mmCIF file of C-alpha atoms in Angstrom:
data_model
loop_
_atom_site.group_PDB
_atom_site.id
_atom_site.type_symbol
_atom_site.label_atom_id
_atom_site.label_comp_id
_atom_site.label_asym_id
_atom_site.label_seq_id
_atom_site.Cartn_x
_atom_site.Cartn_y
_atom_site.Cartn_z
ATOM 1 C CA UNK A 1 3.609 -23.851 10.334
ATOM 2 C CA UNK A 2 3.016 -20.317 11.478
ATOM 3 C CA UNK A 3 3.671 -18.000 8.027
ATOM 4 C CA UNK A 4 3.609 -14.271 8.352
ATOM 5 C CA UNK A 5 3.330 -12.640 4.405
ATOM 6 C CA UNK A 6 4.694 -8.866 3.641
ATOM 7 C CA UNK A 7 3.414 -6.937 0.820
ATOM 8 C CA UNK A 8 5.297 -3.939 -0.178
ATOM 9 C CA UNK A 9 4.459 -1.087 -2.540
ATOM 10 C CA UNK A 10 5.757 2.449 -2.809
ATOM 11 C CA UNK A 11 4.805 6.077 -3.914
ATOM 12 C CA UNK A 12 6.910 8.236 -5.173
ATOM 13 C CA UNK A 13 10.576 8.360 -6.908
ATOM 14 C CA UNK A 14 13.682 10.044 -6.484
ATOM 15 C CA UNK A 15 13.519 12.249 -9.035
ATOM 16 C CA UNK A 16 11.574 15.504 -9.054
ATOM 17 C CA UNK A 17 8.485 14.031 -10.301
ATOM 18 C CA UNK A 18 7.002 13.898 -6.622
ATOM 19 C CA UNK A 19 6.959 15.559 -3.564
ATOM 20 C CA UNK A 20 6.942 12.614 -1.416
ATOM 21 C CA UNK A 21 8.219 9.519 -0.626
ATOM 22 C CA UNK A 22 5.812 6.574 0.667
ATOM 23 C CA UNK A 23 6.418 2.834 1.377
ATOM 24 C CA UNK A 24 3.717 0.737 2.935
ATOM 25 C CA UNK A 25 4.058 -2.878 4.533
ATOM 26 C CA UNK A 26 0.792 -4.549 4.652
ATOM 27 C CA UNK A 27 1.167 -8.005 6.831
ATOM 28 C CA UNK A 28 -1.311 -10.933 6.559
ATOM 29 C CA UNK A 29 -0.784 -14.219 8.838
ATOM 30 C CA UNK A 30 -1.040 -17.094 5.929
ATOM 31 C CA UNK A 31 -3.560 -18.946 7.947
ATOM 32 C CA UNK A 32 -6.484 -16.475 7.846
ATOM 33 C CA UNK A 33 -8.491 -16.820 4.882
ATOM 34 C CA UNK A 34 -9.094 -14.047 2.277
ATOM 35 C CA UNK A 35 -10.562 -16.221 -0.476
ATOM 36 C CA UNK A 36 -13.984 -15.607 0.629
ATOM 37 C CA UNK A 37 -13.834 -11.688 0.794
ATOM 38 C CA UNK A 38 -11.820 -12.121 -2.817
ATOM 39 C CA UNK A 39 -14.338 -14.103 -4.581
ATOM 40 C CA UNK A 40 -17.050 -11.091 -3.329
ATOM 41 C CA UNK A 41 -15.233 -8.422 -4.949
ATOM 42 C CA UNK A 42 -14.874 -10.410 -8.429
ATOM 43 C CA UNK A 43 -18.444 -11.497 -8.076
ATOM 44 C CA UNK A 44 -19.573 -7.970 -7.705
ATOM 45 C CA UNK A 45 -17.763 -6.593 -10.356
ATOM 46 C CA UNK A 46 -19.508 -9.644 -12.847
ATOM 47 C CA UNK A 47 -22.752 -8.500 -11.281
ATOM 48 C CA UNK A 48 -22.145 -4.508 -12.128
ATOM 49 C CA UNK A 49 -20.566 -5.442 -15.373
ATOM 50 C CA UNK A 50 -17.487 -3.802 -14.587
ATOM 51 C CA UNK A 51 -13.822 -5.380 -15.845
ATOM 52 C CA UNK A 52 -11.735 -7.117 -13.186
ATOM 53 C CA UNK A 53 -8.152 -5.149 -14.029
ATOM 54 C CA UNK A 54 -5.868 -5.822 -11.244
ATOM 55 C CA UNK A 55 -6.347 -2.462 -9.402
ATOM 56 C CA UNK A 56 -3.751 -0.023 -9.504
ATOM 57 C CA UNK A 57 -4.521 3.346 -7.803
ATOM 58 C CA UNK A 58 -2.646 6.181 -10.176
ATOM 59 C CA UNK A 59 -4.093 4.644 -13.893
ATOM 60 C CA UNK A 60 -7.352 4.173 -12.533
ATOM 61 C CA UNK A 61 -7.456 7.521 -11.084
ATOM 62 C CA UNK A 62 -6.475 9.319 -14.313
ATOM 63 C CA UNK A 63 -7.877 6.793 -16.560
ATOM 64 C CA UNK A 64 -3.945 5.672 -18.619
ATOM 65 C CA UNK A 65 -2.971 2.059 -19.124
ATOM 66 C CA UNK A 66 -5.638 -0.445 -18.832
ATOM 67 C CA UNK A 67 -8.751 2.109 -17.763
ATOM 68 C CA UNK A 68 -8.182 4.528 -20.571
ATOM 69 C CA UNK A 69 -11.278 3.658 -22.177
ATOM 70 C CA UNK A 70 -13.229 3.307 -18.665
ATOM 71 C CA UNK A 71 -15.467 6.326 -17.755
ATOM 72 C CA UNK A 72 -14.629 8.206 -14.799
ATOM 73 C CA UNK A 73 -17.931 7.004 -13.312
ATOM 74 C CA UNK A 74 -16.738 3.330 -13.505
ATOM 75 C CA UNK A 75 -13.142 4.307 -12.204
ATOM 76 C CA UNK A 76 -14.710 5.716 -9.200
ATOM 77 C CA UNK A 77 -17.367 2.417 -8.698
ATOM 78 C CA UNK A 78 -14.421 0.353 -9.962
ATOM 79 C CA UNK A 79 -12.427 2.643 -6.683
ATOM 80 C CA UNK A 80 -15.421 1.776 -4.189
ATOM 81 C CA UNK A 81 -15.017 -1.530 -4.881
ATOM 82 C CA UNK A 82 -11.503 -2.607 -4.622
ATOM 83 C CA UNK A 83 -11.835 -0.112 -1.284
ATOM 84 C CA UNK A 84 -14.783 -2.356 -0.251
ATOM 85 C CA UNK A 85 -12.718 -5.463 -0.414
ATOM 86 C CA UNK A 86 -9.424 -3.922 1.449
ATOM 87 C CA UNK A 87 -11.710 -2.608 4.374
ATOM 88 C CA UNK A 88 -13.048 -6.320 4.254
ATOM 89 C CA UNK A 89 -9.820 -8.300 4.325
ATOM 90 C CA UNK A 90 -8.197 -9.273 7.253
ATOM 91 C CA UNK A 91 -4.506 -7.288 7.330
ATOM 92 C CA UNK A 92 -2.734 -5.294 8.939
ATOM 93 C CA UNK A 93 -0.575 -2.082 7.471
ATOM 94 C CA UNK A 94 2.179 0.438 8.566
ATOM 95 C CA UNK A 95 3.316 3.418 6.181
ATOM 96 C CA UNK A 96 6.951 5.977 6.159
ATOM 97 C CA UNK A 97 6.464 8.765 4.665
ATOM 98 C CA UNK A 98 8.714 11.300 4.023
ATOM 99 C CA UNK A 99 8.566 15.143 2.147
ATOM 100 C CA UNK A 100 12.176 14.336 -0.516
ATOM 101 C CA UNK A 101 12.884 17.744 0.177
ATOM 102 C CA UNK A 102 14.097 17.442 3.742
ATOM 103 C CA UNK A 103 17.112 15.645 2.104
ATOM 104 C CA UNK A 104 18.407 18.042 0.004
ATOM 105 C CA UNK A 105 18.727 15.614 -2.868
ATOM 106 C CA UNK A 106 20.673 13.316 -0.683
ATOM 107 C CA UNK A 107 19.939 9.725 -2.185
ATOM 108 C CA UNK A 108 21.618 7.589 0.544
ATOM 109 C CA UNK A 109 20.935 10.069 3.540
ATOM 110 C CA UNK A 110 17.367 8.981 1.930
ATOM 111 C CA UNK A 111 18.155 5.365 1.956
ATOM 112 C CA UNK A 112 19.525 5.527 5.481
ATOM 113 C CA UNK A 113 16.314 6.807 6.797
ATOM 114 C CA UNK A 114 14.477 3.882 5.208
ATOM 115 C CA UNK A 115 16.459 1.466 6.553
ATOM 116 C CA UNK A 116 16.432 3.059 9.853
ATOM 117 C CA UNK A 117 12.401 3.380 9.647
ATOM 118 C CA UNK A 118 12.134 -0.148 8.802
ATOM 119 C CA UNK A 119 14.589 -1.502 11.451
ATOM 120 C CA UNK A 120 13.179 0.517 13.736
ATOM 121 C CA UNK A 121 9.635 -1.149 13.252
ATOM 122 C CA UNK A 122 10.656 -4.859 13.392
ATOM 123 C CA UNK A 123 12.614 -4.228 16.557
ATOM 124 C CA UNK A 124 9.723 -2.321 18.199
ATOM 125 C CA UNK A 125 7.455 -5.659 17.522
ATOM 126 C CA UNK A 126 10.227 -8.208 17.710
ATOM 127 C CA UNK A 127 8.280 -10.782 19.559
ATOM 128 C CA UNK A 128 5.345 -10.808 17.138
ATOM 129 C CA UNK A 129 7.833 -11.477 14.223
ATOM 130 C CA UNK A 130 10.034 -13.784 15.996
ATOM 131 C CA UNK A 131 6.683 -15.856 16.445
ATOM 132 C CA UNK A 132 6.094 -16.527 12.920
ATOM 133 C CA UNK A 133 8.095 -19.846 11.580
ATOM 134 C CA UNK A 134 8.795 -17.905 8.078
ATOM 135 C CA UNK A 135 8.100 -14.860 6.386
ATOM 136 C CA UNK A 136 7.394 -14.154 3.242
ATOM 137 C CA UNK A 137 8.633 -10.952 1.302
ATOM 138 C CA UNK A 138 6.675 -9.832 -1.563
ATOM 139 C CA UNK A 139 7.779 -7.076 -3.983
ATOM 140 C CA UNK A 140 8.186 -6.157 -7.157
ATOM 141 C CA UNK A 141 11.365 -4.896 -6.934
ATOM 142 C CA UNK A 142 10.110 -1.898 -8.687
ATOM 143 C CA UNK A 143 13.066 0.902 -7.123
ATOM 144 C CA UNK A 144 16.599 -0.530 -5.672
ATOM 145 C CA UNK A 145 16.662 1.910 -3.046
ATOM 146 C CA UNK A 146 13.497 0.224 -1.486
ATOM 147 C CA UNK A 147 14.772 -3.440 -2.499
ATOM 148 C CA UNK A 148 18.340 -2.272 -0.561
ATOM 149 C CA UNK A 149 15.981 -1.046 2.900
ATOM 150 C CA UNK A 150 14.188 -3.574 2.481
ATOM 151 C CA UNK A 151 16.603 -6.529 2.638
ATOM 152 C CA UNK A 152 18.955 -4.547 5.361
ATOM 153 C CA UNK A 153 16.545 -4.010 7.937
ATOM 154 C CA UNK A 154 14.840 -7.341 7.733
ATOM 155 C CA UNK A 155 18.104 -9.186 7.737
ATOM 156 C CA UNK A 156 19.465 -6.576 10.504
ATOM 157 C CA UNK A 157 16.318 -6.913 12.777
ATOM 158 C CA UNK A 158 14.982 -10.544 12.048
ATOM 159 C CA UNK A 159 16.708 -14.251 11.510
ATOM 160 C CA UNK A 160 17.625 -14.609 7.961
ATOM 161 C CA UNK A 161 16.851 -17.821 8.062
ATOM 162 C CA UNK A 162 12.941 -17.554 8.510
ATOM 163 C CA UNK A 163 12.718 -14.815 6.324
ATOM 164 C CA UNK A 164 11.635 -15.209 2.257
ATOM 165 C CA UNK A 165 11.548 -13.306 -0.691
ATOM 166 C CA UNK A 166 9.263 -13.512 -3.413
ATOM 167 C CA UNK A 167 9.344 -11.370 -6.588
ATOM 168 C CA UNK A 168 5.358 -10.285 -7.036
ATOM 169 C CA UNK A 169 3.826 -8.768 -9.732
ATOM 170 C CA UNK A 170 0.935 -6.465 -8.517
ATOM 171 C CA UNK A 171 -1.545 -8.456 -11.005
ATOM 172 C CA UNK A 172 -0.898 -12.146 -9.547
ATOM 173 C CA UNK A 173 -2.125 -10.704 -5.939
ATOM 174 C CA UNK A 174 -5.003 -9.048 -4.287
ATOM 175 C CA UNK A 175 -2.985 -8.010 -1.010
ATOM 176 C CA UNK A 176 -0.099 -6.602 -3.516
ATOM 177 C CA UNK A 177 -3.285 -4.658 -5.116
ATOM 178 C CA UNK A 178 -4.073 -3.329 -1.195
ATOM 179 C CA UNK A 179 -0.241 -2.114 -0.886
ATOM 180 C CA UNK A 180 -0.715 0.403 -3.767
ATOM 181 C CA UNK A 181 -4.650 1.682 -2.233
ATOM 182 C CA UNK A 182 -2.939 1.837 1.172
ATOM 183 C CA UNK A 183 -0.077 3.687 0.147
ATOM 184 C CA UNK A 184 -2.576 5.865 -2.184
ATOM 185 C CA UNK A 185 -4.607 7.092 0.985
ATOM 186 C CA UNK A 186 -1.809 7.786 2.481
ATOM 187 C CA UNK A 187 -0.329 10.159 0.222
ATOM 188 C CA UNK A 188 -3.737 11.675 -0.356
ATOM 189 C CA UNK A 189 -3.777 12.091 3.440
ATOM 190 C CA UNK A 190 -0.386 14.201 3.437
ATOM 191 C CA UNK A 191 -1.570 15.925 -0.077
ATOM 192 C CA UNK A 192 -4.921 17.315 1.754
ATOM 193 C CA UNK A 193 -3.610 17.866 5.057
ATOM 194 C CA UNK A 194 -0.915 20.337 3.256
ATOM 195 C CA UNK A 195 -2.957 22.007 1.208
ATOM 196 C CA UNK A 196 -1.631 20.443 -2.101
ATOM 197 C CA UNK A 197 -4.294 18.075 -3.355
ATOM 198 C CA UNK A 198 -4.781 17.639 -6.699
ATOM 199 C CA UNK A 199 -8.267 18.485 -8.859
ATOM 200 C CA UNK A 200 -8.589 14.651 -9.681
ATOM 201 C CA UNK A 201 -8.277 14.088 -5.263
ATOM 202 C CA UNK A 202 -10.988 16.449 -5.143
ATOM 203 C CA UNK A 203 -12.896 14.829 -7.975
ATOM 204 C CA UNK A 204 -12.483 11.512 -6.609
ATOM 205 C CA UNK A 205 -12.840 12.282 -2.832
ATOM 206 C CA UNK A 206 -14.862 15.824 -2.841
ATOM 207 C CA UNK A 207 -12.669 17.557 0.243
ATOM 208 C CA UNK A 208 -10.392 16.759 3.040
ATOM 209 C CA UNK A 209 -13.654 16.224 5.537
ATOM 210 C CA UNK A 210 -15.455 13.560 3.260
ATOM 211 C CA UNK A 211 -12.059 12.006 2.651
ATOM 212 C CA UNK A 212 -11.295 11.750 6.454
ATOM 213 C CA UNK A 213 -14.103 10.837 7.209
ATOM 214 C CA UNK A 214 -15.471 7.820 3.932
ATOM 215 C CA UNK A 215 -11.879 6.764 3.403
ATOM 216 C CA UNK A 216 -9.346 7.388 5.786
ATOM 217 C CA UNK A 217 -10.598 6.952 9.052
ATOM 218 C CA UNK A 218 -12.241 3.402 7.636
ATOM 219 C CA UNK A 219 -8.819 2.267 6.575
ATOM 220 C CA UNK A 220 -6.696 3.453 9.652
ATOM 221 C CA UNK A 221 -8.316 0.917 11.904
ATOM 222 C CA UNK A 222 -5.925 -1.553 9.926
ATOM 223 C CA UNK A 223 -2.765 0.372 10.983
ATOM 224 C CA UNK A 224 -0.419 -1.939 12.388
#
């Protein structure tokens, strides 16, 4: 049985706590394997005596939740590592991105233009998705308004009966873990590219050149 799997993560909220709003799809057909690569990453991390923590870009970046007692120089190897992997496995990504402000604070103008970016993707690549027997959903459910695009454009643009959804917690999988780092670079990319990068961007990725050109570029050649 052909099986297509969808990880979904998101940046941002709709409060004023950001200035953007990300979500990334990261696709992976079931039968390629990615137990290999995995197994590589937690065997390196044994072998550099570094903690396997289910990677989660923003904590590990400013060293809260489970990296608070973590130097910043085993953040950044922890970082190279997890990016290591991702460049490594075997899927495919697309990310919408959108600056809140445009909106005007309008919640479900917002919402509409989610939808309409999702929809808008599955129809362009229709035949590809209509190939797979069943697809798999996977997300947290972390923000309703993502849950709500989510589940109208699939339903709107695919057959509701091949199409699953699956409630997964960012620790329980690896391609869940490459959601959040895709949808990371991403945001970094808009942050740099305006002018608006933070000092931990720069302390983690020097400038806009070395991050084009060490990160970015590398993990582009996955967009979908």
């Amino acid at each position: 049985m052909s099986e297509l799997s969808i990880f979904v993560d998101e940046s941002g909220e709709w409060g004023k706590l950001s200035e953007y709003y990300l979500i990334t799809l990261v696709f992976h057909v079931q039968s390629t394997p990615i137990t290999t690569h995995i197994e590589k990453y937690e065997r390196h991390l044994t072998d550099s005596a570094l903690p396997d923590i289910p990677f989660h870009a923003g904590p590990l970046f400013n060293g809260h939740d489970d990296y608070e007692d973590i130097s910043f120089a085993d953040r950044k190897r922890l970082f190279f590592a997890f990016f290591t992997l991702a460049r490594n496995l075997p899927f495919r990504y697309v990310t919408f991105a959108h600056r809140k402000s445009m909106f005007d604070g309008d919640k479900t103008r917002f919402g509409a233009q989610l939808k309409r970016d999702l929809a808008d993707f599955f129809l362009s690549h229709l035949n590809e998705f209509q190939s797979y027997e069943t697809i798999k959903v996977y997300y947290d459910n972390g923000q309703q308004i993502v849950s709500n695009a989510l589940k109208a454009s699939i339903d709107y643009a695919l057959s509701k009966e091949a199409v699953v959804y699956r409630d997964a917690q960012p620790k329980d999988y690896r391609l869940e873990q490459a959601a959040d780092l895709m949808c990371t670079i991403e945001l970094t990319a808009l942050k740099f590219n305006a002018g608006e990068e933070t000092a931990t961007d720069r302390k983690m990725f020097k400038d806009r050149r070395d991050f084009r050109k060490n990160y970015l570029k590398i993990l582009r050649r996955k967009q979908f």
